[in-house]
Amino acid sequence: MIKPLRGMKDLAFEDAKKFEYFIKVASEVARNYGFSYVETPLLEETALFKRSVGDSSDIVNKEMYQFIDKGGNDVCLRPEGTAGVVRFFISNKLDRVPQKYKFFYHGPMFRYERPQKGRLREFHQFGCESFGEASVYEDYAIIEMMATIFDKLNIGYKLEINSLGCSECSPKYREKLVDFLEDKKDKLCVDCNNRIETNPLRVLDCKVQSCQAELKDAPKITDNLCDSCGKDFNKLKELLESNGIEFEVNKQLVRGLDYYNKSAFEFVSSEIGAQSAIAGGGRYDKLVEFLDGKPTPAVGFAMGIERLLDLVEVPKSCREGYYFGAMVQEAVDKLIVIAKEVKKSQKATLEYSAKKLKAHLKNADRVGAKYCCVIGEDELQNGTIWIKDLVNKEESVVEIEQFLKQLQ
Ligand code: HAM
């Protein structure tokens, strides 16, 4: 028997319902915030991710589904959504239009990680990317929108924020940090030692406890921000406070992707086990330029849908649509015509075998129909249909023509 690959999952029944419901709620919120839907390819040139997510990141270093295709191209399955949307933005020359663009997307991402609860090799993200807005108000709006999605879904969270500085303050801070880390080299793990040169900021979120103990007194980026980054970070905190969005400043929060500057944020849940990050994002003002576009400020986020499924509750749906059944086989052809009309505007379920009334009522109940509609011998002769409203239990017999007219 062929099974799905390790770390990859089928999605069906209750989980599929939750998934659809999540996408519906999140997409509605995104549209309300002015975002429009974009779909980009799952497969892109490997160089796109190397240049954006970063050569030193775990994602690029260890986790890419990378291969040479039949045309000899070095390609890989997207490990995240931002790089593809930025590539789309530039290749459609939107960077040359003096206008703000906002896009949302959802779909599968691929990372060759060690699978565990909440950590898959194929997982789905819902994400938003906003281009052309440098104001910190947009960082706030993005966080507010994430909080709105979680609130609408009744999902509790803890919000952590940090600032990673800009091209003015970040290099100076980096030097300070490297000096500090060099002195601690012997006490830090191998990964940390490698990162001192490639990406010293990532040392700060090392998960090894002994490393964390050594890093207690490390210089913090938020104490080393330039005036402009400091002002923006304060404004962001002020906006969150005045609008009732609770948060904590996590000075160690650096995110695992290289493209961020200024605001970085993560939403975590205490209800889903060790893989607790349910969403993450931040500002990435240099990425468009870095991928050969015109300088364009940008900020965005992505949510991990699988991690949210345990927390999503689909509201009990009320009965909807029509169930059609025949008590004599000749009536089925008639029902086909009626159901076709109904399906133009509403849900219709049709049973192809003639059955007794009791069996049809049971079926209608099982599929959650609002109306059970049946044609027996008498109805077939009279051109009528028997209808039971399964909510208020009223029964009636109406002419088929009349019934179809009422639908319009
Ligand atoms: P990320 O933090 O790498 O950010 O991923 C976002 C979310 O995807 C995580 O918070 C987590 O919920 C989910 N996720 C990540 N890896 C896995 C996995 N192996 N299995 C299940 N869920 C996972 C990004 O991807 C950025 N592109 C976000 C962004 C958009 N920043 C700016 N714009």
Short mmCIF file of C-alpha atoms and ligand atoms in Angstrom, two decimals, residues 59 80-82 105 111 113 118-120 123 125 128-129 255 257 259-260 266 277-282 284 300-304 307, ligand 1:
data_model
loop_
_atom_site.label_atom_id
_atom_site.label_comp_id
_atom_site.label_asym_id
_atom_site.label_seq_id
_atom_site.Cartn_x
_atom_site.Cartn_y
_atom_site.Cartn_z
CA ILE A 59 15.37 26.95 5.46
CA GLU A 80 7.51 30.15 2.09
CA GLY A 81 5.31 32.62 0.23
CA THR A 82 6.91 36.05 0.51
CA TYR A 105 -2.38 34.21 -0.71
CA ARG A 111 10.36 22.41 4.14
CA GLU A 113 12.31 19.44 8.43
CA GLY A 118 2.78 20.87 14.28
CA ARG A 119 5.84 20.51 12.08
CA LEU A 120 5.21 19.13 8.61
CA PHE A 123 2.15 22.62 5.28
CA GLN A 125 0.17 29.14 4.96
CA CYS A 128 -0.44 38.90 3.29
CA GLU A 129 2.15 41.22 1.77
CA ARG A 255 12.85 35.35 13.04
CA LEU A 257 14.43 34.43 7.59
CA TYR A 259 14.99 39.59 4.87
CA TYR A 260 13.55 41.40 7.88
CA GLU A 266 5.19 36.44 16.14
CA ALA A 277 4.30 29.77 16.60
CA ILE A 278 0.98 30.17 14.81
CA ALA A 279 1.96 33.20 12.73
CA GLY A 280 4.95 35.39 12.05
CA GLY A 281 5.94 38.37 10.00
CA GLY A 282 7.64 41.72 9.83
CA TYR A 284 11.27 43.78 4.76
CA GLY A 300 3.70 41.18 5.74
CA PHE A 301 2.94 38.01 7.64
CA ALA A 302 2.04 34.34 7.26
CA MET A 303 -0.03 31.99 9.43
CA GLY A 304 0.54 28.23 9.60
CA ARG A 307 -1.13 24.53 13.55
P1 HAM B 1 7.62 31.68 9.05
O1 HAM B 1 7.69 32.14 10.46
O2 HAM B 1 8.74 30.86 8.55
O3 HAM B 1 7.43 32.98 8.18
O4 HAM B 1 6.28 30.85 8.83
C1 HAM B 1 5.02 31.38 9.19
C2 HAM B 1 4.21 30.34 9.91
O5 HAM B 1 4.14 29.13 9.15
C3 HAM B 1 4.79 29.89 11.26
O6 HAM B 1 4.45 30.80 12.28
C4 HAM B 1 4.12 28.53 11.44
O7 HAM B 1 2.81 28.73 11.97
C5 HAM B 1 4.00 28.01 10.03
N1 HAM B 1 5.03 26.99 9.75
C6 HAM B 1 6.34 27.20 9.48
N2 HAM B 1 6.98 26.03 9.28
C7 HAM B 1 6.06 25.05 9.45
C8 HAM B 1 6.10 23.60 9.38
N3 HAM B 1 7.21 22.94 9.06
N4 HAM B 1 4.95 22.91 9.62
C9 HAM B 1 3.81 23.57 9.92
N5 HAM B 1 3.71 24.92 10.00
C10 HAM B 1 4.81 25.65 9.76
C11 HAM B 1 7.32 32.97 6.81
O8 HAM B 1 7.17 31.99 6.15
C12 HAM B 1 7.31 34.37 6.23
N6 HAM B 1 7.16 34.23 4.77
C13 HAM B 1 6.20 35.21 6.82
C14 HAM B 1 6.14 36.59 6.24
C15 HAM B 1 5.30 37.03 5.28
N7 HAM B 1 6.92 37.60 6.56
C16 HAM B 1 6.61 38.64 5.83
N8 HAM B 1 5.63 38.30 5.03
#
